[in-house]
Short mmCIF file of C-alpha atoms and ligand atoms in Angstrom, two decimals:
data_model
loop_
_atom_site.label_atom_id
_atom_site.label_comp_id
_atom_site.label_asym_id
_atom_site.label_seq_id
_atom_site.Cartn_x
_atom_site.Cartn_y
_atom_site.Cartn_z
CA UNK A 1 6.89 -22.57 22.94
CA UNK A 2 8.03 -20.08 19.89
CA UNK A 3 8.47 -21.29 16.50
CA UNK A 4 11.63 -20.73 14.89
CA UNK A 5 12.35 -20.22 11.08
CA UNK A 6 15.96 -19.78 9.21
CA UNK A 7 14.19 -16.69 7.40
CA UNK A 8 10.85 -15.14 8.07
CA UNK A 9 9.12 -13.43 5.61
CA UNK A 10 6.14 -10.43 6.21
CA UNK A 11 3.86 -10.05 3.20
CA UNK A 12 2.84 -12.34 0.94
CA UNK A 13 2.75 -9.87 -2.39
CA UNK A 14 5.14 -10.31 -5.34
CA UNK A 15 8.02 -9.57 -3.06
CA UNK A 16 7.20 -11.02 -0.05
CA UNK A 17 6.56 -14.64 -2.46
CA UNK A 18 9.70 -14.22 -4.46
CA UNK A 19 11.61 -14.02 -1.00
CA UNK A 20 10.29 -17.08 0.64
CA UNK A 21 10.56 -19.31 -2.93
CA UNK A 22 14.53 -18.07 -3.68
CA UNK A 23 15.40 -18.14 0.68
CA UNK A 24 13.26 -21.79 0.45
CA UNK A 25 15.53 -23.17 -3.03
CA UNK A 26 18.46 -23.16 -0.96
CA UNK A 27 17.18 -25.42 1.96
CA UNK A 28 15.98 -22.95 4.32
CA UNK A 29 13.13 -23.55 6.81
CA UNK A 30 11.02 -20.30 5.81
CA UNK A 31 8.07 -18.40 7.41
CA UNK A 32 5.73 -16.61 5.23
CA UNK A 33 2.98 -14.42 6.71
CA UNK A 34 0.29 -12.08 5.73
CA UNK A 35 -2.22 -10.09 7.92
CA UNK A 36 -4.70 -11.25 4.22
CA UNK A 37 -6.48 -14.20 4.17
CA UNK A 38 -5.14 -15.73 0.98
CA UNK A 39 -1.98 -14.66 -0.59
CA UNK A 40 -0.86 -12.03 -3.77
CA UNK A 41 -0.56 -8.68 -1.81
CA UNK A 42 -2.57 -5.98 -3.36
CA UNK A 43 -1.46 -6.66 -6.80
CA UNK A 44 -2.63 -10.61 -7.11
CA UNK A 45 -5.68 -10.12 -4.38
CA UNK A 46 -8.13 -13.26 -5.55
CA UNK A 47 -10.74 -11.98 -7.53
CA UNK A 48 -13.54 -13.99 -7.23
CA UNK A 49 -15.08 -13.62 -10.86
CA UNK A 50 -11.54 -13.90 -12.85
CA UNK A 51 -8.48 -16.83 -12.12
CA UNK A 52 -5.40 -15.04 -11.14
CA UNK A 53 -2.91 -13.67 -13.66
CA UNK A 54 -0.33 -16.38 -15.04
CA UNK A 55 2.35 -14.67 -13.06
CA UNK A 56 0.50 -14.36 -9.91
CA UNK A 57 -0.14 -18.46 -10.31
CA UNK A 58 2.98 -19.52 -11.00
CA UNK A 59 4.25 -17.14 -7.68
CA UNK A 60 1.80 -19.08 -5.53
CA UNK A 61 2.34 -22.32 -7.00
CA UNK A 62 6.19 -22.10 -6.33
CA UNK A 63 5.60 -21.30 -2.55
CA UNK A 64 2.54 -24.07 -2.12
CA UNK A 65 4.75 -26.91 -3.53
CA UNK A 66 7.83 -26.29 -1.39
CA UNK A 67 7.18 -28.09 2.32
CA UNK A 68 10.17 -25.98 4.15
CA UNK A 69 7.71 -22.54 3.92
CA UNK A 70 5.22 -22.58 6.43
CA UNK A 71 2.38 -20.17 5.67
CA UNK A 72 0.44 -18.04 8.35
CA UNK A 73 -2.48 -16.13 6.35
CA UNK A 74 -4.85 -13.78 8.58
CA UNK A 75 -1.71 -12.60 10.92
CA UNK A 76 -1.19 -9.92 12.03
CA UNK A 77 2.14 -8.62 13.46
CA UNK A 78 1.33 -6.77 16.99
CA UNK A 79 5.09 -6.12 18.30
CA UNK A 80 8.23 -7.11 17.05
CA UNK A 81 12.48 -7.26 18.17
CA UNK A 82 15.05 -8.47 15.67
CA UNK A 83 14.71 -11.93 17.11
CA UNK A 84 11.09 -12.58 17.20
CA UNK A 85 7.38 -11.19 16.48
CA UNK A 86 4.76 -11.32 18.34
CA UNK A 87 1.31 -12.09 15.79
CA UNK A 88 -1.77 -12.37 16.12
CA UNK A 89 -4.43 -14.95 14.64
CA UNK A 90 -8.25 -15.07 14.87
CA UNK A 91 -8.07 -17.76 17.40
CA UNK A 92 -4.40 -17.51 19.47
CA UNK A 93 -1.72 -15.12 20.05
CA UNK A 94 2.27 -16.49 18.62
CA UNK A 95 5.52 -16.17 19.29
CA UNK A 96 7.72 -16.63 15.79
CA UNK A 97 11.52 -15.98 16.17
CA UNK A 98 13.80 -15.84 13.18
CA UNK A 99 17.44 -15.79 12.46
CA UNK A 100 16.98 -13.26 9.16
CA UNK A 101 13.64 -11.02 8.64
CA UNK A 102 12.50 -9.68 5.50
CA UNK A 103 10.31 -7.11 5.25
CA UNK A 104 7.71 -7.29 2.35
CA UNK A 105 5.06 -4.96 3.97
CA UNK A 106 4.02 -3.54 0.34
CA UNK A 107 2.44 0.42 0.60
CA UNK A 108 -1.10 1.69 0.77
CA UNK A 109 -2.99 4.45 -0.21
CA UNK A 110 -2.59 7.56 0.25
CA UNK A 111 -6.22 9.77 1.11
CA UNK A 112 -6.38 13.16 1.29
CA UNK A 113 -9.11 15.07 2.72
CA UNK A 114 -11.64 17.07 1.32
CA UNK A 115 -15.29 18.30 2.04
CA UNK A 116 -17.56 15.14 1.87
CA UNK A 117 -14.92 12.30 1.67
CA UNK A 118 -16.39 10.44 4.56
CA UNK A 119 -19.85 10.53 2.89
CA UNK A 120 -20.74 6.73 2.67
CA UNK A 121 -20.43 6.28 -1.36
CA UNK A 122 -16.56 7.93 -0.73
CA UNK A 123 -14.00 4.64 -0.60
CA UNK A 124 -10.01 4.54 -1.63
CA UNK A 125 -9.92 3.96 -5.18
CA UNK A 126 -7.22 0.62 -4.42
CA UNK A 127 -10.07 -0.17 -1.11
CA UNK A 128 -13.17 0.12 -3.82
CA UNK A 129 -10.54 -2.20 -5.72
CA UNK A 130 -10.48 -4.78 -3.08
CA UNK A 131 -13.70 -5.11 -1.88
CA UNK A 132 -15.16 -4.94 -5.66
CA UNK A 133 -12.93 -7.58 -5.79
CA UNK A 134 -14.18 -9.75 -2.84
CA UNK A 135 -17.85 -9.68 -4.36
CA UNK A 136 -18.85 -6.36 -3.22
CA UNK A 137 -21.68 -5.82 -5.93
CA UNK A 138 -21.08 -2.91 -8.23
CA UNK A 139 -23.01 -3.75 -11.37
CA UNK A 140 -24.65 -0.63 -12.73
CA UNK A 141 -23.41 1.70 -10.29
CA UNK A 142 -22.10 4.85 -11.61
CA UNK A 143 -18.55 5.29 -10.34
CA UNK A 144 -16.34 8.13 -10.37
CA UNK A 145 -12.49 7.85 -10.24
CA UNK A 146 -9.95 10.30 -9.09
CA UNK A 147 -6.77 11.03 -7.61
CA UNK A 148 -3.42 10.03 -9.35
CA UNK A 149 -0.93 7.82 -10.52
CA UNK A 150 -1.31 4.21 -13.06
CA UNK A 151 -3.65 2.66 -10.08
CA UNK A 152 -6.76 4.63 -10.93
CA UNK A 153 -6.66 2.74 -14.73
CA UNK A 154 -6.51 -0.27 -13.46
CA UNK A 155 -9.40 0.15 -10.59
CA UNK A 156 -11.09 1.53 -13.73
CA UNK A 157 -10.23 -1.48 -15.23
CA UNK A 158 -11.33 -3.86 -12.20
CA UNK A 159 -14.85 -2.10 -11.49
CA UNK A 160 -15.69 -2.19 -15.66
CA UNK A 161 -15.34 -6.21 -15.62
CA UNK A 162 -17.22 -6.14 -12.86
CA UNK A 163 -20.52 -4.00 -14.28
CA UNK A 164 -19.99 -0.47 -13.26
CA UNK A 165 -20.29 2.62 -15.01
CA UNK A 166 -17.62 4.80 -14.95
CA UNK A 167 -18.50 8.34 -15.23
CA UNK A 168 -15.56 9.60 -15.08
CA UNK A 169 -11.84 9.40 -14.91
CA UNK A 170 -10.11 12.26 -12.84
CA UNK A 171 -6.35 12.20 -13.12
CA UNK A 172 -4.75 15.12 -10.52
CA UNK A 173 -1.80 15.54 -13.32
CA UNK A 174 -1.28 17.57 -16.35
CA UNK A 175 -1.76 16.63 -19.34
CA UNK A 176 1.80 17.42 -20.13
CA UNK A 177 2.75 15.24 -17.55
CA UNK A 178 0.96 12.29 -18.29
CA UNK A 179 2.64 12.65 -22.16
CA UNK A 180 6.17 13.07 -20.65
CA UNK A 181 5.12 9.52 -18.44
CA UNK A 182 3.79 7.51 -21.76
CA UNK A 183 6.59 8.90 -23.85
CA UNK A 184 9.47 7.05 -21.31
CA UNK A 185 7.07 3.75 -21.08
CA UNK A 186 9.08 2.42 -23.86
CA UNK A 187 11.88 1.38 -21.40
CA UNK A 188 9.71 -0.95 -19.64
CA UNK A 189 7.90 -2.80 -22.64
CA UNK A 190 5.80 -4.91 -20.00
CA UNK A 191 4.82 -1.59 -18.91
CA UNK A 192 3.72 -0.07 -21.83
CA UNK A 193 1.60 -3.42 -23.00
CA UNK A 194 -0.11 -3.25 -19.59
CA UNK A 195 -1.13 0.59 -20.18
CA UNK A 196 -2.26 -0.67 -23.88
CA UNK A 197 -4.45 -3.37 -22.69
CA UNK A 198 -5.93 -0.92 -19.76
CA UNK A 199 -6.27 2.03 -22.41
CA UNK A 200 -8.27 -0.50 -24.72
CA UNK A 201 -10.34 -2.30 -21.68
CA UNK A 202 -11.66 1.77 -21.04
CA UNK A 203 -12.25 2.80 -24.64
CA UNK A 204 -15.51 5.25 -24.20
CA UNK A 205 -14.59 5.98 -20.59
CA UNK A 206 -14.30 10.11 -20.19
CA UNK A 207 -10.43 10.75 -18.69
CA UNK A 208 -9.69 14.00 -17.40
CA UNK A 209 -6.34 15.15 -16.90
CA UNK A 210 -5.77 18.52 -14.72
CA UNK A 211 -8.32 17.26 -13.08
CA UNK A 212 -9.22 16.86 -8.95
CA UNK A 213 -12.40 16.00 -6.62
CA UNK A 214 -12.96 19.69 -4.63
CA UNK A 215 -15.67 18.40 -3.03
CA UNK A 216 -18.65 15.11 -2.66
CA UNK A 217 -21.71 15.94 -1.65
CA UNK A 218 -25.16 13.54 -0.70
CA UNK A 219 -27.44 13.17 2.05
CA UNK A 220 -27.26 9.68 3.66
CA UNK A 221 -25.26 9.13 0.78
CA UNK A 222 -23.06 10.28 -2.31
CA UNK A 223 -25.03 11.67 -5.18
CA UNK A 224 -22.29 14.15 -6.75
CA UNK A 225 -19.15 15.35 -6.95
CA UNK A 226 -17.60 18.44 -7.57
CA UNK A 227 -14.71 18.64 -10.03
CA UNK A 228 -12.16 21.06 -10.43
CA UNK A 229 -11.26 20.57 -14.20
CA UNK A 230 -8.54 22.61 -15.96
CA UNK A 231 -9.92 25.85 -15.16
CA UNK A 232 -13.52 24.65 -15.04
CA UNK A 233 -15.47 23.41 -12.03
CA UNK A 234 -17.95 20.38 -13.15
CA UNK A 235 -20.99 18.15 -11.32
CA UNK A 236 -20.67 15.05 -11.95
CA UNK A 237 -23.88 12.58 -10.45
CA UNK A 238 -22.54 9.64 -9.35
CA UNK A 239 -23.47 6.66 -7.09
CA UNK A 240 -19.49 6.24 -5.81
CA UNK A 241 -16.11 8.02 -5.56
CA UNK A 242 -13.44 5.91 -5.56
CA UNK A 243 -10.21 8.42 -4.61
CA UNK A 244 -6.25 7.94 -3.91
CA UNK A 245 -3.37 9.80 -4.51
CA UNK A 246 -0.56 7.24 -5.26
CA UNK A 247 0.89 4.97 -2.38
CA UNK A 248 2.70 5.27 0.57
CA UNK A 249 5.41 2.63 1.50
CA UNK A 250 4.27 0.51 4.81
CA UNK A 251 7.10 1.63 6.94
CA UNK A 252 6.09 1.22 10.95
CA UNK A 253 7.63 -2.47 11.62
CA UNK A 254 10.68 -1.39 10.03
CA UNK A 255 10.54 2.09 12.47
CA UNK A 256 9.75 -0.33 14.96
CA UNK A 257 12.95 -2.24 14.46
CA UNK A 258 14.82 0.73 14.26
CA UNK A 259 15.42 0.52 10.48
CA UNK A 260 16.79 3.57 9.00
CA UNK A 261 14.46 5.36 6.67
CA UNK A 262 15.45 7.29 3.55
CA UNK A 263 12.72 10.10 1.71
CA UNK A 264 14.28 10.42 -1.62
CA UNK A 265 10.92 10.70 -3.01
CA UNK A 266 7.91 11.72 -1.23
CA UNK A 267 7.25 9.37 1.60
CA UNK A 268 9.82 7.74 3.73
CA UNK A 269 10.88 4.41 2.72
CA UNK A 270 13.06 1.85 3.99
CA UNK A 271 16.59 2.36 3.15
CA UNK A 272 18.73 -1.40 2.17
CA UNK A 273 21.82 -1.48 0.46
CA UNK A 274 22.14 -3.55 -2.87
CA UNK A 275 21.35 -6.96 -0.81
CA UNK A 276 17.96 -5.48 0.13
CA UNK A 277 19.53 -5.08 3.46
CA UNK A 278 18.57 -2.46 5.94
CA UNK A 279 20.62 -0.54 8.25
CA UNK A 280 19.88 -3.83 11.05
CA UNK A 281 22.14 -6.86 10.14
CA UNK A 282 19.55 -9.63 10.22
CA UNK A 283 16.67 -7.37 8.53
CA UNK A 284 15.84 -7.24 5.04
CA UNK A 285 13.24 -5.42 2.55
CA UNK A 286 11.95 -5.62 -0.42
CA UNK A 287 9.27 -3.89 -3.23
CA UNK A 288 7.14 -1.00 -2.26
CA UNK A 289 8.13 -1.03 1.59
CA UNK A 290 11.63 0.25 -0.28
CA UNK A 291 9.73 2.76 -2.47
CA UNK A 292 6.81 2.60 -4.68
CA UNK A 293 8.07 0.46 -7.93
CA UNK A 294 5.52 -1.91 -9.01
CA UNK A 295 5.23 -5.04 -9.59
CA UNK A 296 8.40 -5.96 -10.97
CA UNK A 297 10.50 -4.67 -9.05
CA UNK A 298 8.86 -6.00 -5.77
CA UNK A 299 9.38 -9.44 -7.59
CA UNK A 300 12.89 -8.88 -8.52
CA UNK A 301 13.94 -7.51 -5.18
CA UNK A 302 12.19 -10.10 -3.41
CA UNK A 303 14.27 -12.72 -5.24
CA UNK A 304 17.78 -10.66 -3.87
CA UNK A 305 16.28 -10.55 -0.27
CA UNK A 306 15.54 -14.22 -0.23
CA UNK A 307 18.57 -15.20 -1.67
CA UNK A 308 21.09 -13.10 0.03
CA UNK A 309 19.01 -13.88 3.43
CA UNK A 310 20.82 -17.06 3.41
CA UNK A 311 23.79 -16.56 2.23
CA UNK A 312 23.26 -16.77 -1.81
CA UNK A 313 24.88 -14.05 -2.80
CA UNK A 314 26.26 -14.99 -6.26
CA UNK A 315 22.46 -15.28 -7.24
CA UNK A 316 21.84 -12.26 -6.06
CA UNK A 317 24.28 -10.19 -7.97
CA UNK A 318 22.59 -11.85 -10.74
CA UNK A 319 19.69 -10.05 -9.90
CA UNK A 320 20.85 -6.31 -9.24
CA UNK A 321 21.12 -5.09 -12.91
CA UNK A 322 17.17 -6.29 -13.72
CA UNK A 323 16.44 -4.29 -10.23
CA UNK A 324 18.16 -1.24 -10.87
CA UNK A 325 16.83 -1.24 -14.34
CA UNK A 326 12.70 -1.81 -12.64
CA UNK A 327 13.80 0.54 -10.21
CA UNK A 328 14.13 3.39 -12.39
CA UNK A 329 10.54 3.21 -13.04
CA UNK A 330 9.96 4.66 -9.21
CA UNK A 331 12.06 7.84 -10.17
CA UNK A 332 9.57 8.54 -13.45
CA UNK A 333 6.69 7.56 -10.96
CA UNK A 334 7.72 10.37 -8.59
CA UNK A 335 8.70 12.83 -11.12
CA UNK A 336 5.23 12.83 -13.45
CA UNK A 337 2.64 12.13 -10.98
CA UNK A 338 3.77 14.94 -8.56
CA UNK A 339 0.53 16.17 -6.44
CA UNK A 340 -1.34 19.85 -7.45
CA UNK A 341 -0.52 22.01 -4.73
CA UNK A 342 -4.08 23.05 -4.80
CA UNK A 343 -4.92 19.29 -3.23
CA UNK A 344 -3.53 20.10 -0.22
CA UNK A 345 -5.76 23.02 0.69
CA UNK A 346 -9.29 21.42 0.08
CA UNK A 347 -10.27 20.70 3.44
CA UNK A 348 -12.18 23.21 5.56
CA UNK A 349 -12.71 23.80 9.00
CA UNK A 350 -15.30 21.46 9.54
CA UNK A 351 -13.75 18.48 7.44
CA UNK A 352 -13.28 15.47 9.36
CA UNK A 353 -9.47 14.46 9.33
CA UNK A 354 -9.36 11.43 11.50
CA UNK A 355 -12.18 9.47 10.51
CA UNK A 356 -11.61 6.81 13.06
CA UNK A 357 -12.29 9.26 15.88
CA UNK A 358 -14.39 12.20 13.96
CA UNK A 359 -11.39 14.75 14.19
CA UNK A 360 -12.04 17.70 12.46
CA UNK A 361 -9.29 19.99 10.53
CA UNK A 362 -9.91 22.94 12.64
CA UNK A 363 -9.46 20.96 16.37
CA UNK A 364 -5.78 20.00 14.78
CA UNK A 365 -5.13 23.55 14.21
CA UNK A 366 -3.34 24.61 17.98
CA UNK A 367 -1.09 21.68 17.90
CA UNK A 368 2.69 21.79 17.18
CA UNK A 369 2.99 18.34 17.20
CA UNK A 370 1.65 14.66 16.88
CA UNK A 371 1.38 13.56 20.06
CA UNK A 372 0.19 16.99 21.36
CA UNK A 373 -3.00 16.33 19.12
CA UNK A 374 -3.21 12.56 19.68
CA UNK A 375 -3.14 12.85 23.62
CA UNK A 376 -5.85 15.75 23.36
CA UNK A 377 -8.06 15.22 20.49
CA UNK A 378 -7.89 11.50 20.24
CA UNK A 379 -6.61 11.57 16.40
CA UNK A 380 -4.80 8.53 15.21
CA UNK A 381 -5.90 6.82 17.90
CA UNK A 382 -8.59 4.42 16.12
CA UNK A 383 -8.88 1.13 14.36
CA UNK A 384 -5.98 2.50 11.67
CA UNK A 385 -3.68 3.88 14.77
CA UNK A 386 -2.83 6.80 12.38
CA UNK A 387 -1.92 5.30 9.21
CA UNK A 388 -4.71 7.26 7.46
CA UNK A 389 -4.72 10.78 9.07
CA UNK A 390 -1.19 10.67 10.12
CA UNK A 391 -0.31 9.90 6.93
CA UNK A 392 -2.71 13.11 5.35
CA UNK A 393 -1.49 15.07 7.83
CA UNK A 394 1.64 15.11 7.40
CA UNK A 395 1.41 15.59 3.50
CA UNK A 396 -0.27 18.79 4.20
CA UNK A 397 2.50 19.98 6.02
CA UNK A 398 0.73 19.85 9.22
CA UNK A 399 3.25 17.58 11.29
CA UNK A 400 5.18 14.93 10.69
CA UNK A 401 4.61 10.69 12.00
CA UNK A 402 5.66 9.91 15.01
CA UNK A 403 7.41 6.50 15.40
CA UNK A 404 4.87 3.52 15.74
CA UNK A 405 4.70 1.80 19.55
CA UNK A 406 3.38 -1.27 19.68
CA UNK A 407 1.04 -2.70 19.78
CA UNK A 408 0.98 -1.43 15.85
CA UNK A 409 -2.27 -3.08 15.25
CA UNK A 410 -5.27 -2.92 17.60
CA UNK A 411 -4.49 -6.45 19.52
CA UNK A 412 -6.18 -8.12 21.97
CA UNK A 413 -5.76 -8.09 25.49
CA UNK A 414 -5.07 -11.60 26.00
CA UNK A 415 -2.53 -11.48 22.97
CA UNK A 416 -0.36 -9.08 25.13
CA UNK A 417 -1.01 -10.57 28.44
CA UNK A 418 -0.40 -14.33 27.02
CA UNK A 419 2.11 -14.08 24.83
CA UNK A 420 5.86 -15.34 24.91
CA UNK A 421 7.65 -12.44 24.48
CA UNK A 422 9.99 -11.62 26.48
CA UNK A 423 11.55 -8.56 25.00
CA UNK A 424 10.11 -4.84 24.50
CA UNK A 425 11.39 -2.64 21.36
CA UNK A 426 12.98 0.57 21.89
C1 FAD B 501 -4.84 -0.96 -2.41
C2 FAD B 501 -3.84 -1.22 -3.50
C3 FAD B 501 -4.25 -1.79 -4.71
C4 FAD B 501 -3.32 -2.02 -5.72
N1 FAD B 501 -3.76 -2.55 -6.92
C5 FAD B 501 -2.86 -2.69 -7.93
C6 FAD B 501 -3.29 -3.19 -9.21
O1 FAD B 501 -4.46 -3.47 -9.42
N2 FAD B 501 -2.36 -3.31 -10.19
C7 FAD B 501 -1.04 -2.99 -9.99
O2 FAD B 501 -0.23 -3.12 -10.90
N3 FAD B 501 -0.62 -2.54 -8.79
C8 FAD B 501 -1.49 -2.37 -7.78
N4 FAD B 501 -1.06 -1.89 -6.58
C9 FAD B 501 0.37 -1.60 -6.43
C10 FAD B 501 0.98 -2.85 -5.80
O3 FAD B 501 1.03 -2.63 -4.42
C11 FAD B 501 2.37 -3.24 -6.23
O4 FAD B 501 2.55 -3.15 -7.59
C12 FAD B 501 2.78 -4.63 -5.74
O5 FAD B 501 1.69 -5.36 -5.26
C13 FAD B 501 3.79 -4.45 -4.66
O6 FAD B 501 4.17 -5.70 -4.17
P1 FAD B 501 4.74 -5.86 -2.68
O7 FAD B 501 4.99 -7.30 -2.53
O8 FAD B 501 5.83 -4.90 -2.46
O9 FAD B 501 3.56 -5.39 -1.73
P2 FAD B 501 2.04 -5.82 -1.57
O10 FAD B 501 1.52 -6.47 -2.78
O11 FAD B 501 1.35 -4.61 -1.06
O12 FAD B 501 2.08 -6.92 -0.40
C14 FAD B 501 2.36 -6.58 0.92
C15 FAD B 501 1.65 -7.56 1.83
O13 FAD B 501 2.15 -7.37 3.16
C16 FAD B 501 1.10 -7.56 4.07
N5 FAD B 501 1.44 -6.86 5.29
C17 FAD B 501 1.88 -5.58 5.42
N6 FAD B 501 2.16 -5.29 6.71
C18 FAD B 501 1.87 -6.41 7.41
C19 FAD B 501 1.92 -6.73 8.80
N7 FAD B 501 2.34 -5.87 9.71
N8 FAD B 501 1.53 -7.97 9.18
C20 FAD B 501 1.11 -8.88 8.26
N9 FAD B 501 1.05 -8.63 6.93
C21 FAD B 501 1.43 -7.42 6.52
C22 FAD B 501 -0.12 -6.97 3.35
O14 FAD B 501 -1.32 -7.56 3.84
C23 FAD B 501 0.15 -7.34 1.89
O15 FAD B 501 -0.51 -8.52 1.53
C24 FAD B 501 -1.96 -1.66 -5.53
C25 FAD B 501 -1.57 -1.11 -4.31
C26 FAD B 501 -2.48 -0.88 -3.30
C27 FAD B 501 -2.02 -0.29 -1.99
#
């Protein structure tokens, strides 16, 4: 027998909590789920050597207390129709229908690939984040950062507290840029404080600006990296590299409901209207899944989602000037953190590109097309069902994603075969 729920909410980040806390205020029975096992998203992951931020408390606190949001941690979404989902838990498949959806699916990271980044040693610099996070023991390693965009400061930040070395901070932008990106902080005074604390939390740490991994080389494991800085090209001997190139929105259940997508920026996001409504009349969004924003603005457009989910739409019209005023943030994001073409042309023949499926660069080079490549070389077809290569590949130009099918996760048999659900997407 399916559950039902007046408004069911995917994610469990800033905007994903904001959502189920303003849809919940006005009486609504509200579903909350999160393929993690506790919730906060990325931002608020538990930490398990420092208490959550105040913020991050008082977000979960507000959802605990209220008994009309039922939570579902360690779910995982395997097919979905704009009446119901089909999830997935470690012990039993589920059937949860809805009259509204909002879509809180955050972003990840986005890895590029170069010669040596599937050396063990190489992780995501937000990944190194999470599992440093989770009690993964770093103390006295020597790390190495890289990539671009605020994130790499405060996975600096994460992996000092927690006893590594940094050797180095790589930053792929100039250093004009970076001064242009400080210099507008002052509209966002939350902003700037944060980028205070993290600049004083890394005093003696070396930060390079101009500055990208060519190449990590090791045996077994890392022991270097080479860096292309300015116009010089540097060793650096490290232990780990810890590398991402901003975010990418998580947009395959919204593709898989037939949401319209908008690329504004770099990566296709989901397109809503000033309700945080998307293009399908029952389906909402909110924070990155929109566009990467932050924080803030995942909060704040959480709150509209929720609210105008059920109706509220005076409070959410309270809410549109603070949004468009965080949102403004993703436009300086986009414009001062824009990628060195030079990233995109690191990887050689014999780099691996789907690391799922040990795909090299030069098998993908006959293909015209996704699923041309996918049916013949196997690539995308592993534990991330794209989301990493497809993602690289088509930021190098090479092709563009293909719409998710589902199963959008790997699922199990028995989910599928078990299940209550009686409809198919698309
Ligand atoms: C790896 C990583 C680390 C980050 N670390 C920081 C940081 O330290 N500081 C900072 O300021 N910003 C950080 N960010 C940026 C951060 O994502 C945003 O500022 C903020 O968390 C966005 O909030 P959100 O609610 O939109 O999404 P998120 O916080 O990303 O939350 C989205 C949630 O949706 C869940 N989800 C997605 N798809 C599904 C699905 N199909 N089924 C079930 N659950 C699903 C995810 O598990 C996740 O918990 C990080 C981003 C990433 C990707």
């Amino acid at each position: 027998m399916a559950e039902h729920y007046d408004v069911l909410v995917v994610g469990a980040g800033p905007a994903g909590l904001a959502a189920a806390d303003a849809a919940a205020g006005h009486g609504a029975r509200v579903g909350l789920l999160d393929a993690q096992a506790t919730l906060g998203g990325q931002v608020w992951r538990r930490d398990v050597r420092a208490e959550a931020p105040r913020m991050a408390r008082h977000a979960f606190h507000a959802v605990e207390r209220r008994t009309n949001i039922a939570r579902f941690t360690q779910t995982q979404i395997v097919a979905a129709t704009d009446k119901e989902l089909l999830v997935e838990q470690a012990a039993q498949a589920r059937t949860l229908r809805y009259d509204k959806l909002v879509l809180a699916c955050g972003a990840r990271e986005l890895l590029l690939p170069f010669p040596g980044w599937t050396l063990p040693g190489v992780f995501g610099a937000g990944g190194a984040q999470a599992l440093i996070k989770q009690g993964w023991p770093i103390a006295g390693k020597r790390v190495v950062i890289a990539g671009s965009g605020p994130l790499l400061l405060a996975v600096a930040a994460t992996l000092r507290k927690h006893g590594a070395s940094i050797a180095a901070i790589c930053e792929q932008a100039s250093a004009k840029q970076l001064a242009a990106f400080a210099g507008a902080l002052w509209r966002w005074p939350q902003k700037a404080a944060q980028a205070l604390v993290l600049r004083a939390t890394l005093t003696g740490v070396p930060y390079h600006a101009a500055a990208f991994v060519r190449a990590a080389h090791g045996d077994a494991r890392l022991r270097s990296v080479e860096v292309q800085i300015g116009e010089n090209l540097v060793r650096i001997e490290c232990d780990h590299l810890a590398v991402g190139y901003g975010l990418v929105p998580n947009v395959e259940l919204a593709q898989l409901l037939g949401c319209a997508l908008t690329r504004n920026g770099s990566h296709p996001h989901v397109e809503v209207d000033d309700d945080q409504r998307t293009s399908i009349a029952n389906v909402y969004a909110a924070g990155e899944v929109c566009g990467i924003g932050g924080r803030d603005s995942a909060r704040i457009e959480g709150a509209i989602a929720g609210h105008a989910a059920v109706g509220a739409t005076q409070a959410a019209q309270a809410l549109r000037s603070a949004q468009r005023h965080a949102r403004r943030f993703s436009a300086l994001l986009e414009t001062r953190f824009t990628l060195d073409a030079r990233i995109r042309e690191l990887a050689t023949d014999d780099t691996i590109v789907c690391r799922c499926e040990d795909v090299t660069w030069s098998a993908l080079r006959d293909f015209g097309d996704a699923r041309a490549a996918k049916l013949q070389t196997r690539c995308g077809m592993g534990a991330c069902q794209g989301r990493i290569c497809g993602t690289a590949l088509a930021e190098l130009g090479r092709f563009p994603r293909g719409g998710p099918r589902p199963p959008i996760f790997p699922a199990r048999l028995a989910t599928l075969a078990e299940a209550d659900f009686a409809s198919t997407p698309n």
